[in-house]
PDB file of C-alpha atoms in Angstrom:
ATOM      1  CA  UNK A   7     -84.948 -89.937  24.151  1.00 46.00           C
ATOM      2  CA  UNK A   8     -85.819 -92.524  26.866  1.00 50.00           C
ATOM      3  CA  UNK A   9     -83.446 -90.881  29.428  1.00 55.00           C
ATOM      4  CA  UNK A  10     -84.540 -87.308  28.591  1.00 52.00           C
ATOM      5  CA  UNK A  11     -86.110 -85.417  31.500  1.00 55.00           C
ATOM      6  CA  UNK A  12     -89.890 -84.838  31.429  1.00 58.00           C
ATOM      7  CA  UNK A  13     -90.952 -81.402  30.589  1.00 56.00           C
ATOM      8  CA  UNK A  14     -94.123 -79.459  30.964  1.00 60.00           C
ATOM      9  CA  UNK A  15     -95.696 -78.193  27.744  1.00 65.00           C
ATOM     10  CA  UNK A  16     -95.593 -74.580  26.688  1.00 67.00           C
ATOM     11  CA  UNK A  17     -99.448 -74.414  26.960  1.00 66.00           C
ATOM     12  CA  UNK A  18     -99.407 -75.745  30.528  1.00 66.00           C
ATOM     13  CA  UNK A  19     -96.656 -73.196  31.486  1.00 70.00           C
ATOM     14  CA  UNK A  20     -98.761 -70.421  30.100  1.00 71.00           C
ATOM     15  CA  UNK A  21    -101.855 -71.696  31.907  1.00 72.00           C
ATOM     16  CA  UNK A  22     -99.931 -71.766  35.198  1.00 78.00           C
ATOM     17  CA  UNK A  23     -98.559 -68.191  34.695  1.00 83.00           C
ATOM     18  CA  UNK A  24    -101.302 -66.533  36.960  1.00 89.00           C
ATOM     19  CA  UNK A  25    -100.302 -69.005  39.771  1.00 89.00           C
ATOM     20  CA  UNK A  26     -96.762 -67.981  39.342  1.00 88.00           C
ATOM     21  CA  UNK A  27     -97.595 -64.420  39.821  1.00 92.00           C
ATOM     22  CA  UNK A  28     -99.536 -65.245  43.066  1.00 94.00           C
ATOM     23  CA  UNK A  29     -96.591 -67.314  44.277  1.00 93.00           C
ATOM     24  CA  UNK A  30     -94.137 -64.471  43.757  1.00 94.00           C
ATOM     25  CA  UNK A  31     -96.408 -61.969  45.674  1.00 96.00           C
ATOM     26  CA  UNK A  32     -96.883 -64.587  48.438  1.00 96.00           C
ATOM     27  CA  UNK A  33     -93.262 -65.266  49.059  1.00 96.00           C
ATOM     28  CA  UNK A  34     -92.290 -61.531  48.891  1.00 97.00           C
ATOM     29  CA  UNK A  35     -94.788 -60.731  51.569  1.00 98.00           C
ATOM     30  CA  UNK A  36     -93.000 -63.138  54.046  1.00 98.00           C
ATOM     31  CA  UNK A  37     -90.626 -61.424  56.567  1.00 98.00           C
ATOM     32  CA  UNK A  38     -87.264 -63.330  56.838  1.00 98.00           C
ATOM     33  CA  UNK A  39     -85.366 -62.763  60.000  1.00 97.00           C
ATOM     34  CA  UNK A  40     -81.962 -64.002  61.257  1.00 97.00           C
ATOM     35  CA  UNK A  41     -81.210 -64.191  64.949  1.00 91.00           C
ATOM     36  CA  UNK A  42     -77.597 -62.828  65.581  1.00 87.00           C
ATOM     37  CA  UNK A  43     -76.149 -66.314  66.278  1.00 91.00           C
ATOM     38  CA  UNK A  44     -77.772 -67.977  63.259  1.00 95.00           C
ATOM     39  CA  UNK A  45     -75.104 -67.541  60.659  1.00 96.00           C
ATOM     40  CA  UNK A  46     -75.906 -64.322  58.726  1.00 97.00           C
ATOM     41  CA  UNK A  47     -72.442 -62.766  59.313  1.00 96.00           C
ATOM     42  CA  UNK A  48     -70.694 -65.888  58.081  1.00 96.00           C
ATOM     43  CA  UNK A  49     -72.853 -66.025  55.105  1.00 97.00           C
ATOM     44  CA  UNK A  50     -72.216 -62.406  54.280  1.00 95.00           C
ATOM     45  CA  UNK A  51     -68.495 -63.116  54.336  1.00 95.00           C
ATOM     46  CA  UNK A  52     -68.857 -66.082  51.821  1.00 95.00           C
ATOM     47  CA  UNK A  53     -67.656 -64.570  48.568  1.00 94.00           C
ATOM     48  CA  UNK A  54     -67.569 -67.738  46.492  1.00 96.00           C
ATOM     49  CA  UNK A  55     -70.322 -70.106  45.220  1.00 97.00           C
ATOM     50  CA  UNK A  56     -71.613 -72.699  47.569  1.00 97.00           C
ATOM     51  CA  UNK A  57     -73.787 -75.838  47.863  1.00 97.00           C
ATOM     52  CA  UNK A  58     -76.934 -74.948  49.683  1.00 97.00           C
ATOM     53  CA  UNK A  59     -78.570 -77.988  51.369  1.00 97.00           C
ATOM     54  CA  UNK A  60     -82.064 -77.849  52.937  1.00 96.00           C
ATOM     55  CA  UNK A  61     -84.834 -80.327  53.590  1.00 96.00           C
ATOM     56  CA  UNK A  62     -87.364 -80.967  50.783  1.00 93.00           C
ATOM     57  CA  UNK A  63     -90.262 -79.504  52.796  1.00 95.00           C
ATOM     58  CA  UNK A  64     -88.464 -76.162  53.155  1.00 96.00           C
ATOM     59  CA  UNK A  65     -88.378 -75.578  49.403  1.00 92.00           C
ATOM     60  CA  UNK A  66     -91.219 -73.100  49.128  1.00 94.00           C
ATOM     61  CA  UNK A  67     -89.024 -70.164  50.285  1.00 96.00           C
ATOM     62  CA  UNK A  68     -85.662 -71.325  48.883  1.00 95.00           C
ATOM     63  CA  UNK A  69     -85.706 -69.092  45.755  1.00 94.00           C
ATOM     64  CA  UNK A  70     -86.930 -65.984  47.672  1.00 96.00           C
ATOM     65  CA  UNK A  71     -84.230 -66.433  50.291  1.00 97.00           C
ATOM     66  CA  UNK A  72     -81.555 -66.732  47.629  1.00 97.00           C
ATOM     67  CA  UNK A  73     -82.893 -63.580  45.951  1.00 95.00           C
ATOM     68  CA  UNK A  74     -82.649 -61.553  49.154  1.00 97.00           C
ATOM     69  CA  UNK A  75     -79.351 -62.932  50.599  1.00 97.00           C
ATOM     70  CA  UNK A  76     -77.316 -63.982  47.645  1.00 96.00           C
ATOM     71  CA  UNK A  77     -77.879 -61.039  45.351  1.00 92.00           C
ATOM     72  CA  UNK A  78     -75.981 -61.044  42.135  1.00 89.00           C
ATOM     73  CA  UNK A  79     -75.403 -64.807  42.121  1.00 94.00           C
ATOM     74  CA  UNK A  80     -77.359 -67.332  40.020  1.00 95.00           C
ATOM     75  CA  UNK A  81     -78.638 -70.484  41.692  1.00 96.00           C
ATOM     76  CA  UNK A  82     -79.351 -73.908  40.132  1.00 95.00           C
ATOM     77  CA  UNK A  83     -81.384 -76.574  41.823  1.00 90.00           C
ATOM     78  CA  UNK A  84     -81.224 -80.328  41.334  1.00 84.00           C
ATOM     79  CA  UNK A  85     -84.595 -81.966  40.575  1.00 79.00           C
ATOM     80  CA  UNK A  86     -85.784 -85.264  39.382  1.00 70.00           C
ATOM     81  CA  UNK A  87     -86.040 -86.044  35.675  1.00 69.00           C
ATOM     82  CA  UNK A  88     -89.526 -87.583  36.309  1.00 66.00           C
ATOM     83  CA  UNK A  89     -92.931 -86.091  35.494  1.00 66.00           C
ATOM     84  CA  UNK A  90     -93.174 -84.825  39.169  1.00 64.00           C
ATOM     85  CA  UNK A  91     -89.765 -83.116  38.503  1.00 66.00           C
ATOM     86  CA  UNK A  92     -91.231 -81.393  35.478  1.00 70.00           C
ATOM     87  CA  UNK A  93     -93.764 -79.603  37.719  1.00 72.00           C
ATOM     88  CA  UNK A  94     -91.076 -78.686  40.157  1.00 74.00           C
ATOM     89  CA  UNK A  95     -89.039 -77.272  37.250  1.00 80.00           C
ATOM     90  CA  UNK A  96     -91.900 -74.864  36.551  1.00 81.00           C
ATOM     91  CA  UNK A  97     -91.965 -73.975  40.313  1.00 81.00           C
ATOM     92  CA  UNK A  98     -88.253 -73.323  40.303  1.00 81.00           C
ATOM     93  CA  UNK A  99     -88.731 -70.942  37.324  1.00 86.00           C
ATOM     94  CA  UNK A 100     -91.188 -68.956  39.370  1.00 86.00           C
ATOM     95  CA  UNK A 101     -88.656 -68.806  42.191  1.00 87.00           C
ATOM     96  CA  UNK A 102     -85.838 -67.612  39.868  1.00 89.00           C
ATOM     97  CA  UNK A 103     -83.788 -70.790  40.197  1.00 92.00           C
ATOM     98  CA  UNK A 104     -82.359 -72.629  37.168  1.00 92.00           C
ATOM     99  CA  UNK A 105     -82.898 -76.432  37.015  1.00 89.00           C
ATOM    100  CA  UNK A 106     -80.529 -79.325  36.624  1.00 88.00           C
ATOM    101  CA  UNK A 107     -82.349 -82.605  36.002  1.00 78.00           C
ATOM    102  CA  UNK A 108     -81.209 -85.898  37.297  1.00 66.00           C
ATOM    103  CA  UNK A 109     -82.089 -89.362  38.635  1.00 55.00           C
ATOM    104  CA  UNK A 110     -84.000 -90.853  35.674  1.00 52.00           C
ATOM    105  CA  UNK A 111     -82.346 -94.046  34.529  1.00 53.00           C
ATOM    106  CA  UNK A 112     -78.618 -93.085  34.150  1.00 55.00           C
ATOM    107  CA  UNK A 113     -78.878 -89.403  34.543  1.00 58.00           C
ATOM    108  CA  UNK A 114     -77.610 -89.246  38.143  1.00 70.00           C
ATOM    109  CA  UNK A 115     -74.011 -89.145  37.141  1.00 83.00           C
ATOM    110  CA  UNK A 116     -74.615 -86.435  34.525  1.00 85.00           C
ATOM    111  CA  UNK A 117     -76.481 -84.347  37.065  1.00 88.00           C
ATOM    112  CA  UNK A 118     -73.494 -84.440  39.397  1.00 91.00           C
ATOM    113  CA  UNK A 119     -71.270 -83.322  36.630  1.00 92.00           C
ATOM    114  CA  UNK A 120     -73.712 -80.548  35.715  1.00 93.00           C
ATOM    115  CA  UNK A 121     -73.919 -79.297  39.332  1.00 95.00           C
ATOM    116  CA  UNK A 122     -70.032 -79.244  39.565  1.00 96.00           C
ATOM    117  CA  UNK A 123     -69.811 -77.341  36.238  1.00 96.00           C
ATOM    118  CA  UNK A 124     -72.367 -74.702  37.538  1.00 97.00           C
ATOM    119  CA  UNK A 125     -70.274 -74.225  40.631  1.00 97.00           C
ATOM    120  CA  UNK A 126     -67.029 -73.782  38.687  1.00 96.00           C
ATOM    121  CA  UNK A 127     -68.827 -71.184  36.609  1.00 97.00           C
ATOM    122  CA  UNK A 128     -69.516 -69.095  39.689  1.00 97.00           C
ATOM    123  CA  UNK A 129     -73.135 -70.142  40.492  1.00 97.00           C
ATOM    124  CA  UNK A 130     -74.629 -71.480  43.663  1.00 98.00           C
ATOM    125  CA  UNK A 131     -76.420 -74.785  43.627  1.00 97.00           C
ATOM    126  CA  UNK A 132     -79.208 -76.120  45.943  1.00 94.00           C
ATOM    127  CA  UNK A 133     -79.820 -79.802  46.792  1.00 93.00           C
ATOM    128  CA  UNK A 134     -82.454 -81.429  49.078  1.00 92.00           C
ATOM    129  CA  UNK A 135     -80.498 -84.225  50.649  1.00 94.00           C
ATOM    130  CA  UNK A 136     -83.711 -86.236  51.402  1.00 93.00           C
ATOM    131  CA  UNK A 137     -84.481 -86.148  47.724  1.00 81.00           C
ATOM    132  CA  UNK A 138     -87.770 -86.005  45.901  1.00 79.00           C
ATOM    133  CA  UNK A 139     -89.397 -89.006  47.570  1.00 82.00           C
ATOM    134  CA  UNK A 140     -87.808 -89.284  51.000  1.00 86.00           C
ATOM    135  CA  UNK A 141     -87.699 -90.696  53.596  1.00 94.00           C
ATOM    136  CA  UNK A 142     -88.125 -87.323  55.267  1.00 95.00           C
ATOM    137  CA  UNK A 143     -85.032 -85.958  57.034  1.00 96.00           C
ATOM    138  CA  UNK A 144     -82.819 -88.781  55.873  1.00 96.00           C
ATOM    139  CA  UNK A 145     -79.832 -87.400  53.989  1.00 95.00           C
ATOM    140  CA  UNK A 146     -78.408 -89.180  51.023  1.00 92.00           C
ATOM    141  CA  UNK A 147     -74.821 -88.660  49.806  1.00 89.00           C
ATOM    142  CA  UNK A 148     -75.314 -86.941  46.430  1.00 84.00           C
ATOM    143  CA  UNK A 149     -74.968 -83.431  47.701  1.00 85.00           C
ATOM    144  CA  UNK A 150     -71.634 -84.328  49.359  1.00 92.00           C
ATOM    145  CA  UNK A 151     -70.265 -85.979  46.274  1.00 94.00           C
ATOM    146  CA  UNK A 152     -70.713 -82.658  44.641  1.00 94.00           C
ATOM    147  CA  UNK A 153     -68.813 -80.939  47.527  1.00 94.00           C
ATOM    148  CA  UNK A 154     -66.015 -83.440  47.211  1.00 94.00           C
ATOM    149  CA  UNK A 155     -65.641 -82.962  43.430  1.00 95.00           C
ATOM    150  CA  UNK A 156     -66.106 -79.184  43.377  1.00 95.00           C
ATOM    151  CA  UNK A 157     -64.137 -78.389  46.568  1.00 94.00           C
ATOM    152  CA  UNK A 158     -66.867 -75.896  47.511  1.00 96.00           C
ATOM    153  CA  UNK A 159     -68.455 -75.296  50.974  1.00 96.00           C
ATOM    154  CA  UNK A 160     -71.753 -76.828  51.907  1.00 96.00           C
ATOM    155  CA  UNK A 161     -74.140 -74.365  53.519  1.00 97.00           C
ATOM    156  CA  UNK A 162     -76.961 -75.915  55.630  1.00 98.00           C
ATOM    157  CA  UNK A 163     -80.105 -73.872  55.314  1.00 98.00           C
ATOM    158  CA  UNK A 164     -83.208 -74.012  57.490  1.00 98.00           C
ATOM    159  CA  UNK A 165     -86.448 -72.040  57.918  1.00 97.00           C
ATOM    160  CA  UNK A 166     -88.576 -72.029  61.018  1.00 96.00           C
ATOM    161  CA  UNK A 167     -92.060 -70.654  60.508  1.00 96.00           C
ATOM    162  CA  UNK A 168     -94.280 -68.641  62.744  1.00 96.00           C
ATOM    163  CA  UNK A 169     -97.415 -69.720  60.844  1.00 96.00           C
ATOM    164  CA  UNK A 170     -97.428 -72.360  58.157  1.00 96.00           C
ATOM    165  CA  UNK A 171     -99.715 -74.753  56.306  1.00 96.00           C
ATOM    166  CA  UNK A 172     -98.492 -78.383  56.333  1.00 96.00           C
ATOM    167  CA  UNK A 173     -99.469 -80.501  53.275  1.00 95.00           C
ATOM    168  CA  UNK A 174    -100.460 -84.052  53.645  1.00 95.00           C
ATOM    169  CA  UNK A 175     -97.417 -85.301  51.699  1.00 93.00           C
ATOM    170  CA  UNK A 176     -94.508 -87.603  52.481  1.00 93.00           C
ATOM    171  CA  UNK A 177     -92.410 -84.756  53.723  1.00 94.00           C
ATOM    172  CA  UNK A 178     -95.217 -82.580  55.333  1.00 95.00           C
ATOM    173  CA  UNK A 179     -94.285 -79.742  52.870  1.00 95.00           C
ATOM    174  CA  UNK A 180     -94.477 -76.393  54.615  1.00 97.00           C
ATOM    175  CA  UNK A 181     -96.046 -73.292  53.059  1.00 97.00           C
ATOM    176  CA  UNK A 182     -95.638 -70.181  55.271  1.00 97.00           C
ATOM    177  CA  UNK A 183     -98.641 -67.901  55.526  1.00 98.00           C
ATOM    178  CA  UNK A 184     -98.518 -64.531  53.711  1.00 97.00           C
ATOM    179  CA  UNK A 185     -97.035 -61.704  55.791  1.00 98.00           C
ATOM    180  CA  UNK A 186     -95.929 -64.210  58.369  1.00 98.00           C
ATOM    181  CA  UNK A 187     -92.407 -64.238  59.884  1.00 97.00           C
ATOM    182  CA  UNK A 188     -89.804 -66.877  59.075  1.00 98.00           C
ATOM    183  CA  UNK A 189     -86.691 -67.327  61.092  1.00 97.00           C
ATOM    184  CA  UNK A 190     -83.608 -68.367  59.037  1.00 98.00           C
ATOM    185  CA  UNK A 191     -80.545 -70.217  60.034  1.00 97.00           C
ATOM    186  CA  UNK A 192     -77.456 -71.119  58.049  1.00 98.00           C
ATOM    187  CA  UNK A 193     -74.356 -73.063  58.918  1.00 97.00           C
ATOM    188  CA  UNK A 194     -71.309 -73.119  56.659  1.00 97.00           C
ATOM    189  CA  UNK A 195     -69.284 -76.497  56.436  1.00 96.00           C
ATOM    190  CA  UNK A 196     -66.007 -76.007  54.492  1.00 94.00           C
ATOM    191  CA  UNK A 197     -65.197 -79.104  52.422  1.00 91.00           C
ATOM    192  CA  UNK A 198     -62.201 -79.919  54.602  1.00 89.00           C
ATOM    193  CA  UNK A 199     -64.473 -79.951  57.755  1.00 88.00           C
ATOM    194  CA  UNK A 200     -67.256 -81.937  56.073  1.00 88.00           C
ATOM    195  CA  UNK A 201     -64.981 -84.649  54.714  1.00 86.00           C
ATOM    196  CA  UNK A 202     -62.241 -84.770  57.301  1.00 76.00           C
ATOM    197  CA  UNK A 203     -63.255 -88.056  58.903  1.00 70.00           C
ATOM    198  CA  UNK A 204     -64.112 -90.114  55.790  1.00 75.00           C
ATOM    199  CA  UNK A 205     -66.107 -90.266  52.582  1.00 88.00           C
ATOM    200  CA  UNK A 206     -69.382 -88.894  51.425  1.00 91.00           C
ATOM    201  CA  UNK A 207     -71.412 -91.285  53.392  1.00 92.00           C
ATOM    202  CA  UNK A 208     -69.914 -90.003  56.676  1.00 92.00           C
ATOM    203  CA  UNK A 209     -70.399 -86.435  55.351  1.00 93.00           C
ATOM    204  CA  UNK A 210     -74.091 -87.197  54.767  1.00 94.00           C
ATOM    205  CA  UNK A 211     -74.538 -88.484  58.379  1.00 93.00           C
ATOM    206  CA  UNK A 212     -72.762 -85.450  59.759  1.00 94.00           C
ATOM    207  CA  UNK A 213     -74.787 -82.994  57.719  1.00 95.00           C
ATOM    208  CA  UNK A 214     -78.052 -84.829  58.626  1.00 96.00           C
ATOM    209  CA  UNK A 215     -77.256 -84.511  62.273  1.00 96.00           C
ATOM    210  CA  UNK A 216     -76.442 -80.825  62.140  1.00 96.00           C
ATOM    211  CA  UNK A 217     -79.485 -80.004  59.937  1.00 96.00           C
ATOM    212  CA  UNK A 218     -81.809 -81.941  62.223  1.00 96.00           C
ATOM    213  CA  UNK A 219     -80.428 -79.848  65.194  1.00 96.00           C
ATOM    214  CA  UNK A 220     -81.436 -76.724  63.133  1.00 96.00           C
ATOM    215  CA  UNK A 221     -84.910 -78.072  62.367  1.00 95.00           C
ATOM    216  CA  UNK A 222     -88.005 -77.138  64.379  1.00 87.00           C
ATOM    217  CA  UNK A 223     -91.342 -78.575  63.263  1.00 83.00           C
ATOM    218  CA  UNK A 224     -93.451 -77.187  66.043  1.00 58.00           C
ATOM    219  CA  UNK A 225     -94.863 -74.377  63.765  1.00 46.00           C
TER     220      UNK A 225
END
């Protein structure tokens, strides 16, 4: 039991239900747009499950993006097994994303196995490479271990906001304003490309560089 992920109680989930309804209305009001050169055509040709990688502070729209652009495919997200992760699991549920819990005591290895299993079952998975506690915009290698084991492509995902609230958190978590515009970009990295020059640490550095090139925090 000591290694079991923390969970929110049924009472608390029911109490938070109205907030979930507001959240779903909020994200569905946001207009998501791709520029022609920002990866939409490549994404539309991707007919297999993939590993979607985005910075932690872009999570607010991840589920809604997946609902719009990956229709018919389930997605699972990796979150911490801690108490903070229990709150995030509730948030993921509002967004329509399943949860895979990891990184409490010895659950990291099990979480990687669960993510690989989800991919092999035909589902997408989503991972924030800077984790749940940062440092911000510093990619760790966990996502790329999953890519190596599953032989699935990694898809870098970024949102650029026209108007957004920035929270006073370690990652400056971004919440786009209702009815605002969000510009989306994706970049697909086949596993052969990602791991061609070395192991998962090199892959993490490569993905971090590319994802930072996609990131714009001026809004």
